[in-house]
Amino acid sequence: MRPAVLVVKSDGGDVADEKSDRELGMDRRITRRDFLNGASVAIGAAAFSPNLLWLETLGITQSPIAPEKSADYYPPALTGMRGTTDAAMEAGHALRDGKTWENATADPDRYDLIVVGGGISGLSAAYFYRKIAGPHARVLVLENLDDFGGHAKRNEYRTPERMLLSYGGTQSIDSPNRWSKHARGLIQELGVDVQRFEKYFDRALDSDPSESNSVFFDKETFGEDVLVAGRGRLPWNEFFGKAPLSAQAKQDLTRLHTEKVDYLPHLSTWQKKVLLAKTSYKDYLLKYVKLHSDALPYLQKQTYGLYGVGIDAVPAADVAGLGYPGFGGMDLSGPPGPGLGAEVTQRDDSAPYIYHFPDGNASIARLLVRALIPGSAAGTTMEDIVTAKMNYATLDDPKSRVRVRLNSTVVKAANVGDPSNAKEVEVTYVRGEQAHTVRANTCILACWNMVIPYICTDMSRKQKDALAYGVKVPLVYTNVQIRNSRAFEKLGVRRIKCPGSFFTTVEKDFPVSIGDYKYPASPDDPCVLHLERIPCGAGATARDQQIAGRMELYRMQFPTFERNIRSQLGRILMPGGFDPAQDIQAITVNRWPHGYAYEYNSLFDPNWPENERPCVIGRQPFGRISIANSDAAAFAYTSAAIDQAYRAVREVSRFSQTAAKASG
Ligand SMILES: Cc1cc2nc3c(=O)[nH]c(=O)nc-3n(C[C@H](O)[C@H](O)[C@H](O)COP(=O)(O)OP(=O)(O)OC[C@H]3O[C@@H](n4cnc5c(N)ncnc54)[C@H](O)[C@@H]3O)c2cc1C
């Protein structure tokens, strides 16, 4: 065997591939690597580089030179390193490290409400507020990224023939029947009828989008590269029989998936629930199911997508509630056990996982912006928003009652005077190097909980500690445009689990056709693949694993991602004729060092009474400042982001006469 020639040691993203850079296509010109590590490099991108923000330091704040006003400004089409870019993090991290900004210029405009954070929660807050306070209410949304939507991010690609879409974060409308009446009401008012996805989602192409139909066993972990198709279709003994696993692992994994045994026969149902809440799934499998440790590499990352950590840090009680194997004979019926996680208590398992726009919930963010700023996009329906081109130049228009200001990091939010009787708030934000202050009647912080102690320095220690408690889950959603998907067709795979590889899933996109957007159904068509990497280390608390994962993401550079994409896709798909050097046309790495909201975990967190949960203590109003965002619910879902916006708007509306009257 030839020695490995591609070993990258610098940022922890080692890939040992026998192929050279050239064979993998690292030297190929693919569609604009616009942002190599979150900083603009392509000439085409220079027109809207955050670097041009310095022009505003000359006082040209609303000049056409403002990057968002450029006709070229269209962030969804940017490729390379996206998500939370280095440029977007710069001011926030400087604030954390003690930087202060002098000589802020005062913005002459005054608002009824300033919203910090232009994700779904912040945009929903602006929407609810105007519903209550009336269409004349003036709202400013400040967002540090170069696009609105937060995690709900649209990735857009162009082939000579057509546009292709994918999602860079917030994937789908999950369990819509469990949504609150306010969250459901909001998306209905925006025109979203979730039932229509029954028609738009092609289940003939993808019968169960929540399950993988194949597994790639890599040689570093399992001794040889083997792709096994037929997961969920073949009998388990046949499926595991084809895998490069020891005889004992094959036998134990088959047993785990097929037998119905009560592994805790000496305990009552309640005692079982108590024990499972304090036992990791890994320990449960080893101690009670008596699985051989050879089976663990196959199982360790099965919880990554939902929890952002492996089975060593997820309670057995939670995965039992989610239908993971090993509990079929346990009789866990009756009331929920202590500390059962939100993933289980909030989930509607009867709903199919098909409520998906081609750009994920970015369509909800776009619908919100279209409703808030008439003229920002054409159309009126949930169908036409998918292909509508957003006019970014309209987002921060002085003539508009609602303004969305991108590339603007808030570094301070304070009540003017004593919080108990303040009459207004002042918010300081940074664009480029220049700080600005702006005043409003009220403020909603729809940014992340852990940011708030840095920007609301006057808060009590208790509230700050509560806000800082949760550690957001880091994760990476990578989209890869490929020339065609013949290799998937030939190999009989669609969604591939990769338990030992750099990316733990490789999937064809959801087959959704909606309005003028048609899913590329033919294997001969260019299409978009979705790859996920969840950086975390095993063997520590979930919070510590997430901190370690975030550090890894900060270090990891775009070339490491690209090399791993090319290598991993090549190793899986080459037997089907895929050539990474020829077939990869564009790459977008959506990096989220601060991803999912932290959800409480019975292995590591106390089972607090509702009012003592850190998210409840942390989200208390502070004078005229209220707190939204999915962190405020400790639940990483769109419905939570909307619900928290609704609550925060109710809180601040008591400071507006019209709004107070309207909200009763
Ligand atoms: C990869 C990924 C996949 C997901 N998939 C799903 C899914 O399928 N379904 C689902 O329901 N949920 C999903 N989620 C959860 C998702 O986080 C929520 O659904 C929702 O989008 C969160 O919205 P938000 O507005 O609360 O937070 P965010 O989307 O994080 O928005 C907060 C915004 O505030 C900005 N901000 C932070 N600090 C500052 C500052 N100082 N100044 C200005 N702006 C600031 C941030 O950059 C961000 O844009 C997913 C999340 C991730 C990361």
Coordinates of C-alpha atoms in Angstrom, one line a residue, residues 172-188 194-195 321-322 336 340-353 355 633 635 637-644:
S172 CA -37.7 21.3 8.3
I173 CA -40.9 22.1 10.0
D174 CA -40.8 19.4 12.7
S175 CA -43.9 18.0 14.4
P176 CA -46.2 20.8 13.3
N177 CA -49.2 19.4 15.2
R178 CA -47.3 20.1 18.4
W179 CA -46.7 23.8 17.6
S180 CA -48.4 26.3 19.8
K181 CA -51.4 28.2 18.4
H182 CA -49.3 31.4 18.1
A183 CA -46.5 29.6 16.1
R184 CA -49.0 27.8 13.9
G185 CA -51.0 31.0 13.5
L186 CA -47.9 32.9 12.4
I187 CA -46.9 30.5 9.6
Q188 CA -50.6 30.2 8.5
V194 CA -48.1 22.3 5.9
Q195 CA -50.6 19.8 4.4
G321 CA -38.6 7.4 23.9
L322 CA -37.3 8.0 20.3
P336 CA -42.9 10.2 31.4
L340 CA -37.1 13.2 30.0
G341 CA -35.5 15.4 27.3
A342 CA -37.4 17.9 25.1
E343 CA -36.5 15.9 22.0
V344 CA -38.9 13.2 23.3
T345 CA -41.6 15.2 25.1
Q346 CA -42.1 17.7 22.3
R347 CA -42.0 15.3 19.4
D348 CA -44.9 14.0 17.4
D349 CA -43.8 10.6 16.1
S350 CA -47.0 10.1 14.1
A351 CA -46.1 13.0 11.8
P352 CA -44.0 12.2 8.7
Y353 CA -40.7 14.2 8.3
Y355 CA -42.6 19.4 5.9
A633 CA -36.9 27.8 25.8
F635 CA -35.5 23.8 22.9
Y637 CA -36.7 24.2 17.2
T638 CA -38.3 26.8 15.0
S639 CA -41.6 26.6 17.0
A640 CA -39.6 27.5 20.2
A641 CA -38.0 30.5 18.4
I642 CA -41.5 31.8 17.4
D643 CA -43.0 31.1 20.8
Q644 CA -40.3 32.9 22.7

